[in-house]
Structure formats: C-alpha cells, structure tokens
Amino acid sequence: MPVTIEPSNELNYVIQQIVLSSSENDFFDQLVPAIKDASKESRGYLLLHALSQFSDNREADIEKICSTNHQEFTTSVNQLLHVREGTVNLTTEILRLNQAIQASTEKLAEQKKALVESRGVRQNIDEATQALTDCLEVLRLANQVHDLLSKKSHYAALRALDELQNVQLREVTQYNIADIIQKSVPATKKMIADAVMTDLNTWLFRIRETSQFLGEVAFYHTEQRRTRQKERAEKLAYLSSFKLNSAIELASDENIEFDTLDNEDVQVEFTPLFECMHIHNALGQTDKFRADYAATRRQQKELLMPTSITLIDSEESSLSELLEGIAGFAIIEKATMQKAPGLRSTEDVDELWESMCQTAITLIAKALHEVDNAEMLLKIKGVIALFIQTMESWVYPVGALDTFLLTLFEKYAELLKRRFSDDFQEIVSTDDYMPMPINNLDEYEKVVNVSWYTPDKSTDELRFPCVLPFSQMYPLCCIDIRNFLNQFYFFSDDHFQQPRVIDDKLKTSLDELLSEKVCHSLVERLSSQYLGQIVQILINLEHFEIACKELEQLLVAARSSSSASGSIVLSATEEFRSNKKTAEKRIFELVNSKIDDLIETAEYDWTAHTLEKEPSNYMQTLTQYLSNIMNTVLLGLPTEIKELIYFDALSHAASMILSLPLSPDVKKINPNGIAALAKDVRFLSDFVDTLGNPILQQNLDELKQTVTLMQAENSDEYYDVSTRNKKYGRVDALNGPLLLEK
C-alpha cells in the first residue's frame, strides 16, 4: 500500500531542496513552482509556516553554534540578520508574487474555462459542419441522380444512386435525412427503370418504323447476291447448280462485306437496349424486363400485321411492304439474340416468326382470288421467293413458305393453262385450214425455228413464194407451247424447292392442253363437209404427233429435278396418232360420199338396142374427181396415206358400180347394157393404170371378173369349180348366179 506523505513533511522537504540549491537560479527555479503549487492548492499559509519553522530551526542551530564561538556567532548573527532581512524581503516578495500568481491563476482559470467552453462550441460547430457536409454530399448525390436522369444518363444515375445508398447514407444514418432519402431510393430506382423503359419504348417504336426499310435493304442485298451468283455461274457453268445460301455461294460471296444493320442506308443502334438490360440487371429485375420486352415485341408484331392486303396493285407494294416489315422485324429479333444472349429465347423468336409467316400466308391466300393473271402471280412469287431467300440467310425456318409456294404454283399453273387454253382455242377456231404460204426466206426461217418441223428440202432448193404442208395454226401453237414451257419453268427461277412438282404438273397440263384444246378441237372440225379442211386437219394432226414426240424429249432434257429419270410419254401423242385414223376415215367418208353421189347419177340402159361409143359421163366425172383431189386437195398428204385413200376409194367405187346391175330394179340385162358397163370398167381400169401402183388394180378384180362373167358366151364355166376359181375367183358366189340369171 503506498505511503501517504503529510503536507507539512512535503513542504519541509521542498524547503530543504530549495535551500540546498547550488545557485540562485536553481533556488528560484525551485521556489517559484513551490509557491505556485501552494497557491493553487491554497496552502500558502502552510508554506509560510514551514518557512518560519525552517527559519526558527536555523536560528536554534545558529545559537547552538554561537554559544561555542561568539565571534563566529556574532558574525553569524549578522549574517543571519542579513539573511533574515533577505528572508523578510523574500517573504514580502513571495507574498506579492503569491498575490500576483493567485490573480494570474484566477485569470488563467477563467481563460481555461473559456477555452474549454470555446473548445466544446468549436467541437459542436465542427460536428455540425461535418454533418452538414455529409448531408450536403448526400443531397448533392441525390440531386446528381436526378440531373443524370434528366440527361438520360440512366446507368450513371443508377451508379450514383448505388453509391448514395451504400456509401454516403451510411455516414449520416443518425440524421432524419438519411431515412427520408433511404425511403425515396425505391421510388428513384423505379424512376430510373421507367425512364430507361421510356427510352427503350422510343427505340422500339423507331425500330418498328424502320423495320420495313430494313427489310427493303435486306431484300436489295439478297438481290445483289443473286446477281453476283448468276454472273459467277455464267463464267463457271458448274456453279449454276448451287443455289443462293448454299455453302458454295456463301463461300464465293464472303469477300463482299455488308452489314444489314449498319450500312450507308440504315443504321440500327442497340445501345438503348443494352443500357436497359444492364440497368434492369443491376436492379435485379432481369426476368421482369425479359417478360416485358417479349410482351412488347408481341404487341409490335400484332401492329405490324395488317388485317388484309391486295395483290393486284401494279407494284405489288402491299405485299412487298408486308414481307419487308416481317423481314425487318425478324432480322432485329435474330440480331438481338446474337448481341444480347439470354434476352430472347430461340423458342420465343421462332414462335413469333411462325406466327408472322402463318398470318402472311393467310393474308396472301385470302387475296389470291383477286389474281387472274399468270404474270402478276409470277411477280408475287418472285417477291415471296426473295423474302424466303433473305430469311434463309438469317437461319429462319421457311418450310411453311415453301409449302405455300406449292399453292401459288397450283394457281399459277391453272392461270397459265386457262390462258393458253383460250389461246389455243382461238388459234384453232380462227385457222383457215390451208397450207401455210411463205413469201420469203426470213418468214421461212422464223416458222421453221419455232415449229417442230424437218424440211425435206434445203433452203437453197426452195423457191419463194412457197407453201408449208401445215396450216398457220401449227406454228402458232408451237410458239404457244414453247412459251407455255418457258413460263412454267419461270416459276422455278430464284427459289422453288419442289422441281419434281413442276415437271409433273407441266406434263399433265401440257397433255391436257394438247389433247383437249388442240386435238379434240381439231377432231370436232372433222364434221366439216369440206374435204380440204379435213385433209389439212389430218396433216396438222400428223405434225402435232411429231411435235409431241419432240416435246417428250424436250421435257426429259428440261427436267428441273436431277433425281428424276426415265422417259416421258405424253398421252397426247397417242391422241393425235389415233385421231389421224379418225381423220383418215372422215376423208374416206367424204370421198366415198362423193363417189356415191357420182355413181348415183349413172344412167345405164340395161336393155339398150345400140352400143355406147363413149364411157358414161359419171365415170368420166368420177375419174376426173379422183385425179383432181389427188393433185390438189390431197397433194400435201404423205404418199402412203394418198395410196390408202385411193385404195379405199377404188374399192368403194367398185362395190358401188357392182351394186348397179345387182339392184332389184334391174330385171334383165342384154349384151348392149353389159357392153356399156364393161366400157366404163375398162375406162376406170385404164385410169388406175395411170396411177403407177399395180396393187390398186386389185380393188377392181371383183368388178372386172364379174363383168367378164356377164360377157362370157359359156356361162356354164362359172359352175365348174376349177374354171371358176381360175377365171372368176373374185366373183361373189351369190352375185354371180344372180347376174347370170338377169
């Protein structure tokens, strides 16, 4: 336990140390603090008491010492008096100093008190100043957030708000302003989110307005790629088998850099979208933003699609605007997927794409009834094909559109068939059914070039004007057939994934046109009574049959589908071939009818009293008729057909002539009557000899043998089988006895 020092002992110790000071300065250095301490502690009287006691003690010591040595004592007394005087002076000085110190101490205490008080005020001021500074910084940041919002620096505003919330507000949590601002943070975040969404909606509106132009630019770029591919195919033929968007085409075109979204015509900036994504991600609202964005795009898709379109405007603007808008919309979607992964899912984008495609298909299908022109439908197909190829390059599925092209093709084929059907009908109905006259070499070459016709003479041997065997309808139909083929295959230009369908439909349609509109129309005109028209129809049928055979080869060579193989057979070929027989029969009918008419004018006097010197008039007219038609009307027919007509006509004439004496009206025939008949038969036989075909005489064998039998002096020979077979083998077994009886 520490020892407690009495105050008097402590003062005695201090006085001893003062007295023992080695110098005056040390003396005062120790005395002044002692007086100062005694004054502070109100122990001045103790100090004086200690000093007096010390003085008394010293005096006692001095007296003790002086008693032994007076002189020294006296001296010491003097010294002591001197010291006492000094002590008195010192005491006086000490008292004065004590008073001064006390006054100074009181003043110092007052000053210290004032200082302490001023330090407290200053500390309060400093604290208030710091609080104000912190609050002002908070307010500055709060205002900065709103300033940044007004400047549309949304992300900077969000960062400032984050700094305000997580740094600055924590330093002023003891103030009410912190609570006020903290409570306003959610509202400010909502303001930022709303502001950035407003900017995004503005961007989306501009994108929607730009979509059509973006699609137009994409279409133009695809058209340029088509042109470059065609130019490459012209230089290197094997490249023609590679379609647009094939690996070869893409590799060949890769040196041409073109950004659909950033070019001299259109620039699509995605910064507002990225900023909005970033801010919603920072706000922890990524899922909400993704859902809101998807809903907005669905609404824009609905606004993009019209309720109806027209396909009969001259520039197909309605259809082009629709497809360009869809293309632009879809390109933005695909670009968004690439630039902002996670924002748009493949399923959402494909769903929107399929919805737009189905709506477009429905709108086009509803408007198809307006189209009654194949050329217009081909333009419509061209726009759709351009749309398909453009979207294929953006890796969108186009199966539904390819399938819809089949519907367009069916419509196109029907329109072509209807138009060419009308053309064929008009050509057939307006033809003059006369051999086609050619006035000069230029006309001749034009006709030969468009027709499937192999001339039997070279151009050097021709003399103009001349005539071609077929009538004008044949080259006109050939021209239409070639146009029909070309226009059918026009549909496969640029893009069509079903070439086999074109090949099959073309064969079917061509067959129907040739069979129903050409062949049947020609057959219907076989009812004409004009032999020249019938003959010309037969010649035309012959050439159409040749044309059909050529077409079969042409169709094989022109196949769109490389996988198809085998030959092609047109049913129209057999139609023309079989109806040639019909035409031949009709010629036989007309010739035989004329023969009948002529033979009916025969006026035999079967019981004449005199012999006729000249052949009958009807016989002369008959042979003249046969000669004339062969050299005029039937001249253009092939030799084998003319011989067949002769064969049938002579056979029919012989039968009709033979029927004259067999008539029930003829009861009796005398030699003069038989001689007249024999003269006519001989005249007919001589005419047949002039034809230069011995086989034709066989048609008269029965007639000649029958006349010979009627002139025979010994009719019993007929009843002798061996003689009859030798001389009258062609005579009818029933007619012979009947005529002999007459």
Short mmCIF file of N, CA, C and O in Angstrom, two decimals, residues 612-616 619 674-684 707 711:
data_model
loop_
_atom_site.label_atom_id
_atom_site.label_comp_id
_atom_site.label_asym_id
_atom_site.label_seq_id
_atom_site.Cartn_x
_atom_site.Cartn_y
_atom_site.Cartn_z
N GLU A 612 -72.98 -48.25 -176.68
CA GLU A 612 -72.46 -46.93 -176.31
C GLU A 612 -71.04 -46.81 -176.84
O GLU A 612 -70.23 -47.72 -176.69
N LYS A 613 -70.75 -45.67 -177.45
CA LYS A 613 -69.42 -45.48 -178.02
C LYS A 613 -68.45 -44.87 -177.02
O LYS A 613 -67.23 -45.01 -177.17
N GLU A 614 -68.92 -44.14 -176.04
CA GLU A 614 -68.08 -43.44 -175.06
C GLU A 614 -68.39 -43.92 -173.64
O GLU A 614 -69.51 -44.38 -173.37
N PRO A 615 -67.40 -43.79 -172.77
CA PRO A 615 -67.70 -44.13 -171.38
C PRO A 615 -68.78 -43.19 -170.83
O PRO A 615 -68.97 -42.09 -171.33
N SER A 616 -69.44 -43.66 -169.83
CA SER A 616 -70.53 -42.87 -169.23
C SER A 616 -69.98 -41.57 -168.64
O SER A 616 -68.81 -41.47 -168.24
N MET A 619 -68.70 -41.84 -165.10
CA MET A 619 -67.39 -42.47 -164.98
C MET A 619 -66.29 -41.48 -165.30
O MET A 619 -65.24 -41.43 -164.64
N ILE A 674 -74.50 -54.74 -170.93
CA ILE A 674 -73.26 -55.25 -170.33
C ILE A 674 -72.06 -54.57 -170.96
O ILE A 674 -71.08 -54.23 -170.29
N ALA A 675 -72.13 -54.34 -172.29
CA ALA A 675 -71.02 -53.70 -173.00
C ALA A 675 -70.78 -52.29 -172.48
O ALA A 675 -69.63 -51.84 -172.34
N ALA A 676 -71.85 -51.56 -172.18
CA ALA A 676 -71.69 -50.20 -171.64
C ALA A 676 -71.00 -50.23 -170.28
O ALA A 676 -70.11 -49.42 -169.98
N LEU A 677 -71.42 -51.21 -169.45
CA LEU A 677 -70.79 -51.34 -168.14
C LEU A 677 -69.33 -51.73 -168.30
O LEU A 677 -68.45 -51.21 -167.60
N ALA A 678 -69.06 -52.66 -169.22
CA ALA A 678 -67.68 -53.12 -169.44
C ALA A 678 -66.81 -51.97 -169.92
O ALA A 678 -65.64 -51.85 -169.53
N LYS A 679 -67.36 -51.09 -170.77
CA LYS A 679 -66.59 -49.95 -171.26
C LYS A 679 -66.23 -49.03 -170.10
O LYS A 679 -65.10 -48.52 -170.01
N ASP A 680 -67.16 -48.79 -169.20
CA ASP A 680 -66.87 -47.93 -168.04
C ASP A 680 -65.84 -48.56 -167.12
O ASP A 680 -64.94 -47.87 -166.61
N VAL A 681 -65.94 -49.89 -166.93
CA VAL A 681 -64.97 -50.57 -166.06
C VAL A 681 -63.58 -50.52 -166.67
O VAL A 681 -62.59 -50.30 -165.97
N ARG A 682 -63.53 -50.71 -167.97
CA ARG A 682 -62.24 -50.65 -168.65
C ARG A 682 -61.65 -49.23 -168.54
O ARG A 682 -60.45 -49.05 -168.34
N PHE A 683 -62.51 -48.22 -168.68
CA PHE A 683 -62.07 -46.83 -168.56
C PHE A 683 -61.52 -46.57 -167.15
O PHE A 683 -60.47 -45.93 -166.97
N LEU A 684 -62.19 -47.12 -166.17
CA LEU A 684 -61.72 -46.96 -164.78
C LEU A 684 -60.41 -47.69 -164.56
O LEU A 684 -59.50 -47.17 -163.90
N VAL A 707 -67.87 -58.54 -164.61
CA VAL A 707 -68.24 -58.07 -165.95
C VAL A 707 -67.84 -59.11 -167.01
O VAL A 707 -68.59 -59.39 -167.97
N GLN A 711 -70.20 -61.22 -169.64
CA GLN A 711 -69.98 -61.21 -171.09
C GLN A 711 -69.62 -62.58 -171.64
O GLN A 711 -69.48 -62.74 -172.86
#
